[in-house]
PDB file of C-alpha atoms in Angstrom:
ATOM      1  CA  MET A   1    -145.768 222.628  27.347  1.00  0.00           C
ATOM      2  CA  TYR A   2    -147.542 220.596  29.998  1.00  0.00           C
ATOM      3  CA  GLY A   3    -147.687 221.608  33.648  1.00  0.00           C
ATOM      4  CA  ASN A   4    -145.413 224.679  33.322  1.00  0.00           C
ATOM      5  CA  PRO A   5    -142.243 222.641  33.846  1.00  0.00           C
ATOM      6  CA  PRO A   6    -139.133 224.365  35.312  1.00  0.00           C
ATOM      7  CA  ASP A   7    -135.744 224.315  33.794  1.00  0.00           C
ATOM      8  CA  LEU A   8    -134.127 221.247  35.344  1.00  0.00           C
ATOM      9  CA  PRO A   9    -130.458 222.293  35.176  1.00  0.00           C
ATOM     10  CA  LYS A  10    -131.485 225.558  36.881  1.00  0.00           C
ATOM     11  CA  VAL A  11    -133.265 223.592  39.622  1.00  0.00           C
ATOM     12  CA  MET A  12    -130.186 221.406  40.014  1.00  0.00           C
ATOM     13  CA  ALA A  13    -128.020 224.382  40.504  1.00  0.00           C
ATOM     14  CA  GLU A  14    -130.374 225.918  43.114  1.00  0.00           C
ATOM     15  CA  THR A  15    -131.134 222.830  45.089  1.00  0.00           C
ATOM     16  CA  GLY A  16    -128.452 220.202  44.657  1.00  0.00           C
ATOM     17  CA  GLN A  17    -131.027 217.694  43.396  1.00  0.00           C
ATOM     18  CA  LYS A  18    -129.371 215.564  40.730  1.00  0.00           C
ATOM     19  CA  THR A  19    -131.829 212.836  39.681  1.00  0.00           C
ATOM     20  CA  PHE A  20    -135.266 213.127  38.009  1.00  0.00           C
ATOM     21  CA  GLN A  21    -137.852 210.591  37.066  1.00  0.00           C
ATOM     22  CA  LEU A  22    -139.818 211.208  33.815  1.00  0.00           C
ATOM     23  CA  THR A  23    -143.376 209.993  33.679  1.00  0.00           C
ATOM     24  CA  PHE A  24    -145.317 208.190  32.139  1.00  0.00           C
ATOM     25  CA  ILE A  25    -144.649 205.478  29.633  1.00  0.00           C
ATOM     26  CA  GLN A  26    -147.974 203.960  28.582  1.00  0.00           C
ATOM     27  CA  ALA A  27    -149.630 201.921  25.875  1.00  0.00           C
ATOM     28  CA  PRO A  28    -151.058 203.934  22.925  1.00  0.00           C
ATOM     29  CA  ARG A  29    -154.441 205.441  23.604  1.00  0.00           C
ATOM     30  CA  GLY A  30    -157.464 204.306  21.520  1.00  0.00           C
ATOM     31  CA  GLY A  31    -156.246 201.275  19.666  1.00  0.00           C
ATOM     32  CA  GLY A  32    -153.866 199.929  22.240  1.00  0.00           C
ATOM     33  CA  GLY A  33    -150.947 197.923  20.928  1.00  0.00           C
ATOM     34  CA  CYS A  34    -147.515 197.215  22.171  1.00  0.00           C
ATOM     35  CA  THR A  35    -145.636 200.370  21.290  1.00  0.00           C
ATOM     36  CA  PRO A  36    -144.274 202.550  24.157  1.00  0.00           C
ATOM     37  CA  THR A  37    -145.519 206.104  24.188  1.00  0.00           C
ATOM     38  CA  TRP A  38    -145.342 209.090  26.428  1.00  0.00           C
ATOM     39  CA  ASP A  39    -148.769 209.427  28.158  1.00  0.00           C
ATOM     40  CA  GLY A  40    -150.331 207.208  25.529  1.00  0.00           C
ATOM     41  CA  THR A  41    -149.965 209.785  22.846  1.00  0.00           C
ATOM     42  CA  ALA A  42    -146.424 210.282  21.509  1.00  0.00           C
ATOM     43  CA  PRO A  43    -144.316 207.285  20.399  1.00  0.00           C
ATOM     44  CA  VAL A  44    -140.920 207.015  22.105  1.00  0.00           C
ATOM     45  CA  SER A  45    -139.408 206.137  18.822  1.00  0.00           C
ATOM     46  CA  GLU A  46    -140.267 209.605  17.421  1.00  0.00           C
ATOM     47  CA  ASP A  47    -139.284 211.650  20.450  1.00  0.00           C
ATOM     48  CA  THR A  48    -136.642 214.389  20.402  1.00  0.00           C
ATOM     49  CA  ALA A  49    -137.992 216.732  23.070  1.00  0.00           C
ATOM     50  CA  VAL A  50    -137.684 214.513  26.075  1.00  0.00           C
ATOM     51  CA  ALA A  51    -134.278 213.398  24.796  1.00  0.00           C
ATOM     52  CA  ARG A  52    -133.130 217.059  24.884  1.00  0.00           C
ATOM     53  CA  VAL A  53    -134.341 217.395  28.510  1.00  0.00           C
ATOM     54  CA  ILE A  54    -132.357 214.261  29.461  1.00  0.00           C
ATOM     55  CA  ASP A  55    -129.250 215.586  27.657  1.00  0.00           C
ATOM     56  CA  GLY A  56    -129.555 218.816  29.634  1.00  0.00           C
ATOM     57  CA  VAL A  57    -129.791 217.014  32.954  1.00  0.00           C
ATOM     58  CA  ARG A  58    -126.863 214.803  32.116  1.00  0.00           C
ATOM     59  CA  SER A  59    -124.754 217.716  30.848  1.00  0.00           C
ATOM     60  CA  ALA A  60    -125.314 219.402  34.208  1.00  0.00           C
ATOM     61  CA  GLY A  61    -124.074 216.279  36.029  1.00  0.00           C
ATOM     62  CA  GLY A  62    -127.367 214.595  36.849  1.00  0.00           C
ATOM     63  CA  ASP A  63    -129.372 211.662  35.463  1.00  0.00           C
ATOM     64  CA  VAL A  64    -132.960 210.434  35.006  1.00  0.00           C
ATOM     65  CA  SER A  65    -135.140 207.461  35.569  1.00  0.00           C
ATOM     66  CA  VAL A  66    -138.348 206.787  33.640  1.00  0.00           C
ATOM     67  CA  SER A  67    -141.719 205.830  35.240  1.00  0.00           C
ATOM     68  CA  ILE A  68    -143.926 203.234  33.631  1.00  0.00           C
ATOM     69  CA  GLY A  69    -147.725 203.289  34.087  1.00  0.00           C
ATOM     70  CA  GLY A  70    -149.311 205.885  36.355  1.00  0.00           C
ATOM     71  CA  TYR A  71    -152.903 206.461  37.463  1.00  0.00           C
ATOM     72  CA  GLY A  72    -155.581 206.205  34.754  1.00  0.00           C
ATOM     73  CA  GLY A  73    -153.333 205.160  31.855  1.00  0.00           C
ATOM     74  CA  ARG A  74    -152.996 201.814  30.234  1.00  0.00           C
ATOM     75  CA  ASN A  75    -149.851 199.839  30.978  1.00  0.00           C
ATOM     76  CA  LEU A  76    -148.240 197.885  28.170  1.00  0.00           C
ATOM     77  CA  GLY A  77    -148.782 194.827  30.319  1.00  0.00           C
ATOM     78  CA  GLN A  78    -152.488 195.305  29.575  1.00  0.00           C
ATOM     79  CA  THR A  79    -152.052 195.482  25.840  1.00  0.00           C
ATOM     80  CA  CYS A  80    -148.955 193.460  24.856  1.00  0.00           C
ATOM     81  CA  ALA A  81    -149.545 189.740  24.123  1.00  0.00           C
ATOM     82  CA  SER A  82    -146.905 188.420  26.598  1.00  0.00           C
ATOM     83  CA  ALA A  83    -144.465 189.359  29.230  1.00  0.00           C
ATOM     84  CA  GLU A  84    -141.661 189.035  26.683  1.00  0.00           C
ATOM     85  CA  ASP A  85    -143.344 191.403  24.313  1.00  0.00           C
ATOM     86  CA  THR A  86    -143.937 193.853  27.235  1.00  0.00           C
ATOM     87  CA  ALA A  87    -140.271 193.657  28.168  1.00  0.00           C
ATOM     88  CA  ASN A  88    -139.212 194.213  24.519  1.00  0.00           C
ATOM     89  CA  ALA A  89    -141.353 197.404  24.445  1.00  0.00           C
ATOM     90  CA  TYR A  90    -139.789 198.759  27.641  1.00  0.00           C
ATOM     91  CA  GLN A  91    -136.367 197.787  26.431  1.00  0.00           C
ATOM     92  CA  GLN A  92    -136.885 200.304  23.553  1.00  0.00           C
ATOM     93  CA  VAL A  93    -137.211 203.008  26.121  1.00  0.00           C
ATOM     94  CA  ILE A  94    -134.159 201.935  27.994  1.00  0.00           C
ATOM     95  CA  ASP A  95    -132.116 201.816  24.821  1.00  0.00           C
ATOM     96  CA  LYS A  96    -133.490 205.121  23.474  1.00  0.00           C
ATOM     97  CA  TYR A  97    -132.491 207.084  26.570  1.00  0.00           C
ATOM     98  CA  ALA A  98    -129.596 204.898  27.884  1.00  0.00           C
ATOM     99  CA  LEU A  99    -131.409 204.443  31.153  1.00  0.00           C
ATOM    100  CA  ARG A 100    -129.865 203.117  34.319  1.00  0.00           C
ATOM    101  CA  ALA A 101    -133.183 203.151  36.340  1.00  0.00           C
ATOM    102  CA  VAL A 102    -136.847 202.542  35.735  1.00  0.00           C
ATOM    103  CA  ASP A 103    -139.891 202.689  37.964  1.00  0.00           C
ATOM    104  CA  PHE A 104    -142.997 200.530  37.528  1.00  0.00           C
ATOM    105  CA  ASN A 105    -145.823 202.739  38.786  1.00  0.00           C
ATOM    106  CA  LEU A 106    -148.696 200.183  39.190  1.00  0.00           C
ATOM    107  CA  GLU A 107    -152.037 201.860  39.928  1.00  0.00           C
ATOM    108  CA  GLU A 108    -155.513 201.632  38.478  1.00  0.00           C
ATOM    109  CA  PRO A 109    -156.503 200.210  36.074  1.00  0.00           C
ATOM    110  CA  ALA A 110    -153.556 197.803  35.623  1.00  0.00           C
ATOM    111  CA  TYR A 111    -153.447 197.353  39.415  1.00  0.00           C
ATOM    112  CA  SER A 112    -156.720 195.463  39.465  1.00  0.00           C
ATOM    113  CA  ASP A 113    -155.834 193.192  36.522  1.00  0.00           C
ATOM    114  CA  PRO A 114    -153.846 190.209  37.858  1.00  0.00           C
ATOM    115  CA  GLY A 115    -152.825 189.129  34.379  1.00  0.00           C
ATOM    116  CA  ALA A 116    -151.399 192.598  33.534  1.00  0.00           C
ATOM    117  CA  VAL A 117    -149.591 192.818  36.913  1.00  0.00           C
ATOM    118  CA  THR A 118    -148.005 189.446  36.198  1.00  0.00           C
ATOM    119  CA  LYS A 119    -146.835 190.600  32.786  1.00  0.00           C
ATOM    120  CA  GLU A 120    -145.483 193.908  34.170  1.00  0.00           C
ATOM    121  CA  LEU A 121    -143.483 192.194  36.957  1.00  0.00           C
ATOM    122  CA  ARG A 122    -142.222 189.463  34.675  1.00  0.00           C
ATOM    123  CA  ALA A 123    -141.213 192.168  32.172  1.00  0.00           C
ATOM    124  CA  ALA A 124    -139.329 193.982  34.924  1.00  0.00           C
ATOM    125  CA  GLN A 125    -137.532 190.736  35.792  1.00  0.00           C
ATOM    126  CA  ILE A 126    -136.561 190.230  32.176  1.00  0.00           C
ATOM    127  CA  LEU A 127    -135.199 193.798  31.988  1.00  0.00           C
ATOM    128  CA  GLN A 128    -133.129 193.206  35.144  1.00  0.00           C
ATOM    129  CA  HIS A 129    -131.600 190.114  33.423  1.00  0.00           C
ATOM    130  CA  HIS A 130    -130.798 191.850  30.130  1.00  0.00           C
ATOM    131  CA  ASN A 131    -129.555 195.125  31.671  1.00  0.00           C
ATOM    132  CA  PRO A 132    -127.080 194.282  34.459  1.00  0.00           C
ATOM    133  CA  GLY A 133    -127.072 196.996  37.096  1.00  0.00           C
ATOM    134  CA  LEU A 134    -130.429 198.500  36.105  1.00  0.00           C
ATOM    135  CA  TYR A 135    -132.128 199.932  39.185  1.00  0.00           C
ATOM    136  CA  VAL A 136    -135.835 198.787  39.249  1.00  0.00           C
ATOM    137  CA  SER A 137    -138.380 200.190  41.651  1.00  0.00           C
ATOM    138  CA  VAL A 138    -142.081 199.453  41.985  1.00  0.00           C
ATOM    139  CA  THR A 139    -144.445 202.263  43.157  1.00  0.00           C
ATOM    140  CA  THR A 140    -147.915 201.334  44.298  1.00  0.00           C
ATOM    141  CA  VAL A 141    -150.914 202.295  46.483  1.00  0.00           C
ATOM    142  CA  ALA A 142    -150.962 202.776  50.260  1.00  0.00           C
ATOM    143  CA  ALA A 143    -153.744 201.628  52.561  1.00  0.00           C
ATOM    144  CA  PRO A 144    -154.055 201.743  56.392  1.00  0.00           C
ATOM    145  CA  GLY A 145    -152.871 198.141  56.574  1.00  0.00           C
ATOM    146  CA  GLY A 146    -149.852 198.974  54.508  1.00  0.00           C
ATOM    147  CA  THR A 147    -151.318 198.234  51.109  1.00  0.00           C
ATOM    148  CA  THR A 148    -154.591 197.105  49.518  1.00  0.00           C
ATOM    149  CA  PRO A 149    -155.579 193.543  48.494  1.00  0.00           C
ATOM    150  CA  GLN A 150    -154.421 194.407  44.915  1.00  0.00           C
ATOM    151  CA  GLY A 151    -151.147 195.542  46.353  1.00  0.00           C
ATOM    152  CA  GLN A 152    -150.741 192.296  48.345  1.00  0.00           C
ATOM    153  CA  ASN A 153    -151.474 190.387  45.133  1.00  0.00           C
ATOM    154  CA  LEU A 154    -148.680 192.378  43.491  1.00  0.00           C
ATOM    155  CA  LEU A 155    -146.215 191.426  46.219  1.00  0.00           C
ATOM    156  CA  ASN A 156    -147.346 187.807  46.157  1.00  0.00           C
ATOM    157  CA  THR A 157    -146.891 187.673  42.335  1.00  0.00           C
ATOM    158  CA  ALA A 158    -143.374 189.134  42.645  1.00  0.00           C
ATOM    159  CA  LYS A 159    -142.570 186.418  45.237  1.00  0.00           C
ATOM    160  CA  SER A 160    -143.960 183.622  43.064  1.00  0.00           C
ATOM    161  CA  LEU A 161    -141.784 184.893  40.177  1.00  0.00           C
ATOM    162  CA  LYS A 162    -138.725 185.205  42.390  1.00  0.00           C
ATOM    163  CA  PHE A 163    -138.551 188.770  41.143  1.00  0.00           C
ATOM    164  CA  ALA A 164    -136.638 191.102  43.430  1.00  0.00           C
ATOM    165  CA  PRO A 165    -136.790 194.801  42.644  1.00  0.00           C
ATOM    166  CA  ASP A 166    -134.543 197.195  44.396  1.00  0.00           C
ATOM    167  CA  ASN A 167    -137.377 198.968  46.040  1.00  0.00           C
ATOM    168  CA  TYR A 168    -141.100 199.016  46.722  1.00  0.00           C
ATOM    169  CA  SER A 169    -142.524 202.506  47.381  1.00  0.00           C
ATOM    170  CA  ILE A 170    -146.014 203.297  48.533  1.00  0.00           C
ATOM    171  CA  MET A 171    -147.918 206.659  48.221  1.00  0.00           C
ATOM    172  CA  PRO A 172    -149.168 207.705  51.617  1.00  0.00           C
ATOM    173  CA  PHE A 173    -151.439 210.581  50.598  1.00  0.00           C
ATOM    174  CA  ASN A 174    -155.091 210.822  49.552  1.00  0.00           C
ATOM    175  CA  GLY A 175    -156.681 209.507  52.697  1.00  0.00           C
ATOM    176  CA  PHE A 176    -153.884 210.071  55.178  1.00  0.00           C
ATOM    177  CA  GLN A 177    -154.715 213.245  57.071  1.00  0.00           C
ATOM    178  CA  ASP A 178    -151.334 214.045  58.751  1.00  0.00           C
ATOM    179  CA  VAL A 179    -147.781 213.000  59.006  1.00  0.00           C
ATOM    180  CA  GLY A 180    -148.556 210.662  61.921  1.00  0.00           C
ATOM    181  CA  ALA A 181    -150.932 208.743  59.678  1.00  0.00           C
ATOM    182  CA  GLN A 182    -148.213 208.636  56.914  1.00  0.00           C
ATOM    183  CA  ILE A 183    -145.635 207.206  59.250  1.00  0.00           C
ATOM    184  CA  ALA A 184    -148.145 204.683  60.565  1.00  0.00           C
ATOM    185  CA  VAL A 185    -148.842 203.327  57.086  1.00  0.00           C
ATOM    186  CA  LEU A 186    -145.168 203.172  56.238  1.00  0.00           C
ATOM    187  CA  GLU A 187    -144.696 201.087  59.458  1.00  0.00           C
ATOM    188  CA  ALA A 188    -147.622 198.911  58.420  1.00  0.00           C
ATOM    189  CA  PHE A 189    -146.077 198.387  54.916  1.00  0.00           C
ATOM    190  CA  HIS A 190    -142.790 197.585  56.536  1.00  0.00           C
ATOM    191  CA  GLY A 191    -144.580 194.737  58.329  1.00  0.00           C
ATOM    192  CA  VAL A 192    -146.206 193.561  55.071  1.00  0.00           C
ATOM    193  CA  LEU A 193    -142.788 193.389  53.391  1.00  0.00           C
ATOM    194  CA  MET A 194    -141.321 191.321  56.276  1.00  0.00           C
ATOM    195  CA  ASN A 195    -144.329 188.960  56.303  1.00  0.00           C
ATOM    196  CA  THR A 196    -144.559 188.528  52.567  1.00  0.00           C
ATOM    197  CA  PHE A 197    -140.825 187.981  51.804  1.00  0.00           C
ATOM    198  CA  GLY A 198    -139.563 186.678  55.157  1.00  0.00           C
ATOM    199  CA  TRP A 199    -137.191 189.616  55.500  1.00  0.00           C
ATOM    200  CA  ASP A 200    -135.790 190.841  58.761  1.00  0.00           C
ATOM    201  CA  SER A 201    -136.585 194.448  59.774  1.00  0.00           C
ATOM    202  CA  ALA A 202    -133.411 196.034  58.321  1.00  0.00           C
ATOM    203  CA  THR A 203    -133.778 194.271  54.965  1.00  0.00           C
ATOM    204  CA  ALA A 204    -137.426 195.336  54.692  1.00  0.00           C
ATOM    205  CA  TYR A 205    -136.596 199.032  55.380  1.00  0.00           C
ATOM    206  CA  ALA A 206    -133.742 198.801  52.832  1.00  0.00           C
ATOM    207  CA  HIS A 207    -136.353 197.833  50.147  1.00  0.00           C
ATOM    208  CA  GLU A 208    -138.975 200.383  51.236  1.00  0.00           C
ATOM    209  CA  GLY A 209    -139.691 203.817  49.964  1.00  0.00           C
ATOM    210  CA  ALA A 210    -142.223 206.649  50.201  1.00  0.00           C
ATOM    211  CA  SER A 211    -143.609 208.657  47.242  1.00  0.00           C
ATOM    212  CA  LEU A 212    -145.229 211.724  48.747  1.00  0.00           C
ATOM    213  CA  MET A 213    -147.379 214.612  47.469  1.00  0.00           C
ATOM    214  CA  ASN A 214    -146.343 218.142  48.381  1.00  0.00           C
ATOM    215  CA  GLY A 215    -148.812 220.763  49.418  1.00  0.00           C
ATOM    216  CA  ARG A 216    -152.507 220.101  48.814  1.00  0.00           C
ATOM    217  CA  SER A 217    -153.329 216.564  47.833  1.00  0.00           C
ATOM    218  CA  ASP A 218    -156.046 215.334  45.437  1.00  0.00           C
ATOM    219  CA  PHE A 219    -158.231 214.660  48.534  1.00  0.00           C
ATOM    220  CA  GLY A 220    -157.657 218.114  50.011  1.00  0.00           C
ATOM    221  CA  GLU A 221    -155.082 217.166  52.680  1.00  0.00           C
ATOM    222  CA  TYR A 222    -152.223 219.586  53.222  1.00  0.00           C
ATOM    223  CA  TYR A 223    -148.694 218.387  53.618  1.00  0.00           C
ATOM    224  CA  ASP A 224    -146.253 221.192  54.384  1.00  0.00           C
ATOM    225  CA  GLN A 225    -142.478 221.521  54.639  1.00  0.00           C
ATOM    226  CA  ALA A 226    -142.476 220.418  58.315  1.00  0.00           C
ATOM    227  CA  ASP A 227    -144.319 217.199  57.350  1.00  0.00           C
ATOM    228  CA  PHE A 228    -141.832 216.458  54.680  1.00  0.00           C
ATOM    229  CA  GLN A 229    -138.958 217.067  57.063  1.00  0.00           C
ATOM    230  CA  ALA A 230    -140.516 214.607  59.598  1.00  0.00           C
ATOM    231  CA  LEU A 231    -140.813 212.018  56.821  1.00  0.00           C
ATOM    232  CA  LEU A 232    -137.269 212.677  55.726  1.00  0.00           C
ATOM    233  CA  ASP A 233    -136.042 212.141  59.244  1.00  0.00           C
ATOM    234  CA  TYR A 234    -138.018 208.951  59.438  1.00  0.00           C
ATOM    235  CA  ALA A 235    -136.785 207.603  56.086  1.00  0.00           C
ATOM    236  CA  ILE A 236    -133.137 208.310  56.838  1.00  0.00           C
ATOM    237  CA  GLY A 237    -133.411 207.083  60.435  1.00  0.00           C
ATOM    238  CA  HIS A 238    -134.915 203.765  59.333  1.00  0.00           C
ATOM    239  CA  GLY A 239    -132.608 203.108  56.373  1.00  0.00           C
ATOM    240  CA  MET A 240    -135.264 203.414  53.751  1.00  0.00           C
ATOM    241  CA  SER A 241    -134.035 203.457  50.166  1.00  0.00           C
ATOM    242  CA  ARG A 242    -136.418 205.930  48.392  1.00  0.00           C
ATOM    243  CA  TYR A 243    -137.876 209.317  49.346  1.00  0.00           C
ATOM    244  CA  THR A 244    -139.719 211.001  46.507  1.00  0.00           C
ATOM    245  CA  PHE A 245    -142.618 213.245  45.709  1.00  0.00           C
ATOM    246  CA  TRP A 246    -145.172 214.481  43.198  1.00  0.00           C
ATOM    247  CA  SER A 247    -144.188 216.966  41.929  1.00  0.00           C
ATOM    248  CA  LEU A 248    -141.423 219.398  41.106  1.00  0.00           C
ATOM    249  CA  ASN A 249    -143.880 221.264  38.948  1.00  0.00           C
ATOM    250  CA  ARG A 250    -145.892 221.946  42.133  1.00  0.00           C
ATOM    251  CA  ASP A 251    -142.870 222.922  44.217  1.00  0.00           C
ATOM    252  CA  ARG A 252    -143.654 226.690  44.197  1.00  0.00           C
ATOM    253  CA  GLN A 253    -146.319 228.918  45.738  1.00  0.00           C
ATOM    254  CA  CYS A 254    -149.677 229.464  44.147  1.00  0.00           C
ATOM    255  CA  THR A 255    -151.171 232.987  43.675  1.00  0.00           C
ATOM    256  CA  PRO A 256    -153.023 233.284  46.046  1.00  0.00           C
ATOM    257  CA  PRO A 257    -150.997 230.830  48.253  1.00  0.00           C
ATOM    258  CA  ASP A 258    -154.180 228.662  48.701  1.00  0.00           C
ATOM    259  CA  ASN A 259    -157.204 228.937  46.462  1.00  0.00           C
ATOM    260  CA  GLY A 260    -158.844 225.721  47.782  1.00  0.00           C
ATOM    261  CA  GLN A 261    -157.896 223.705  44.724  1.00  0.00           C
ATOM    262  CA  THR A 262    -155.300 221.141  43.964  1.00  0.00           C
ATOM    263  CA  SER A 263    -153.016 222.486  41.239  1.00  0.00           C
ATOM    264  CA  GLY A 264    -150.591 220.758  38.884  1.00  0.00           C
ATOM    265  CA  THR A 265    -148.288 223.800  38.829  1.00  0.00           C
ATOM    266  CA  CYS A 266    -148.081 224.982  42.465  1.00  0.00           C
ATOM    267  CA  SER A 267    -148.381 223.546  45.982  1.00  0.00           C
ATOM    268  CA  SER A 268    -151.224 225.564  47.674  1.00  0.00           C
ATOM    269  CA  VAL A 269    -149.005 226.095  50.729  1.00  0.00           C
ATOM    270  CA  PRO A 270    -146.822 229.126  51.538  1.00  0.00           C
ATOM    271  CA  GLN A 271    -143.302 228.506  50.334  1.00  0.00           C
ATOM    272  CA  ASN A 272    -140.280 229.600  48.373  1.00  0.00           C
ATOM    273  CA  PRO A 273    -139.562 227.797  45.144  1.00  0.00           C
ATOM    274  CA  TRP A 274    -138.076 224.295  45.419  1.00  0.00           C
ATOM    275  CA  GLU A 275    -138.237 223.985  49.244  1.00  0.00           C
ATOM    276  CA  PHE A 276    -139.585 220.407  48.997  1.00  0.00           C
ATOM    277  CA  THR A 277    -136.970 219.485  46.321  1.00  0.00           C
ATOM    278  CA  ARG A 278    -134.140 220.567  48.647  1.00  0.00           C
ATOM    279  CA  LEU A 279    -135.367 217.896  51.081  1.00  0.00           C
ATOM    280  CA  THR A 280    -135.109 215.184  48.469  1.00  0.00           C
ATOM    281  CA  ALA A 281    -131.623 216.475  47.747  1.00  0.00           C
ATOM    282  CA  GLN A 282    -130.717 215.922  51.409  1.00  0.00           C
ATOM    283  CA  PHE A 283    -131.926 212.324  51.186  1.00  0.00           C
ATOM    284  CA  ALA A 284    -130.011 211.801  47.969  1.00  0.00           C
ATOM    285  CA  GLN A 285    -126.762 213.011  49.596  1.00  0.00           C
ATOM    286  CA  ARG A 286    -127.096 209.999  52.010  1.00  0.00           C
ATOM    287  CA  THR A 287    -128.102 207.354  49.556  1.00  0.00           C
ATOM    288  CA  PRO A 288    -126.929 206.007  46.174  1.00  0.00           C
ATOM    289  CA  ALA A 289    -127.884 207.957  43.033  1.00  0.00           C
ATOM    290  CA  LEU A 290    -131.285 207.533  41.357  1.00  0.00           C
ATOM    291  CA  LYS A 291    -133.100 206.633  44.583  1.00  0.00           C
ATOM    292  CA  ALA A 292    -134.526 210.046  45.511  1.00  0.00           C
ATOM    293  CA  GLY A 293    -136.575 212.609  43.645  1.00  0.00           C
ATOM    294  CA  VAL A 294    -139.479 214.811  42.788  1.00  0.00           C
ATOM    295  CA  ALA A 295    -142.089 214.885  40.038  1.00  0.00           C
ATOM    296  CA  VAL A 296    -142.000 217.535  37.394  1.00  0.00           C
ATOM    297  CA  SER A 297    -143.677 217.998  34.027  1.00  0.00           C
ATOM    298  CA  GLN A 298    -141.307 218.639  31.114  1.00  0.00           C
ATOM    299  CA  PRO A 299    -141.303 220.760  28.017  1.00  0.00           C
ATOM    300  CA  VAL A 300    -142.599 218.301  25.348  1.00  0.00           C
ATOM    301  CA  PRO A 301    -144.659 218.530  22.219  1.00  0.00           C
ATOM    302  CA  ALA A 302    -148.302 219.617  22.816  1.00  0.00           C
ATOM    303  CA  ARG A 303    -149.486 216.041  22.141  1.00  0.00           C
ATOM    304  CA  LEU A 304    -147.093 214.711  24.915  1.00  0.00           C
ATOM    305  CA  PRO A 305    -147.959 215.591  28.485  1.00  0.00           C
ATOM    306  CA  ALA A 306    -145.014 213.771  29.787  1.00  0.00           C
ATOM    307  CA  GLN A 307    -143.805 214.424  33.326  1.00  0.00           C
ATOM    308  CA  ALA A 308    -140.412 214.362  35.033  1.00  0.00           C
ATOM    309  CA  ASP A 309    -140.561 212.769  38.387  1.00  0.00           C
ATOM    310  CA  GLN A 310    -137.428 213.092  40.486  1.00  0.00           C
ATOM    311  CA  GLY A 311    -137.443 209.583  41.838  1.00  0.00           C
ATOM    312  CA  ALA A 312    -140.975 208.426  41.995  1.00  0.00           C
ATOM    313  CA  GLY A 313    -144.108 208.279  40.053  1.00  0.00           C
ATOM    314  CA  ARG A 314    -147.628 209.200  40.907  1.00  0.00           C
TER     315      ARG A 314
END
């Protein structure tokens, strides 16, 4: 079991959170290839453990999305021969789990490979065409100007392809010291979306999302419940379409509450269990399903450190 995952139906009952995003689908480690795997190690075609988790969530009245990519892994767009092959590989995941939503989490190293980015986005466009009603989001990196040059290339590539995902989310942590800086970068990204796609303000907000990190970040920033509440108010007040965080596994207090380290299983801030998740549930109550969430690692085979991410990837 990776990351000490909680029991999702139990969390659902205690918080009202209904949607979860499982991460990450990647290319096989080592030899590469065009076969979808969980975390680069366990072929989706052989999976039974994640399928049981999904069945449990759906039996309790919820649903899941799946996140593709993630930091440090190899996207299938880097290893498949074409966009069509990449889409066929991701289609296997959609068919296996009867998915209604997917998230393309585009970070390093795929993020800096323009060819891979083009294949990923074209694959996403193909999936939209072949799966009517599929909710497609793109999660990527934040920077003080809204996004990085690589992120701007991603947006420009989507525009050139005439690819229109339902949402673009950025991750305003790791370098953003407080909630004011987080809101500022979301405002900057809002401007980037308007300028890139020619959208008016309301349309840009309706395609914008935030993927947060609860408690202590990788860079040692601390984001507490009040920060998340301020961002929740901002997201709802501006008509944003996603509000997510990494991760549900971390949505509980460490012992001691702060040991000066970033943990994958606790938040490093004083809290009761699932306080951050309850905020995503509030957002979900005001938006369509599968647009809000939290990250959480799931019980899977030892070789499969897959994660469940209620609504956004990391």
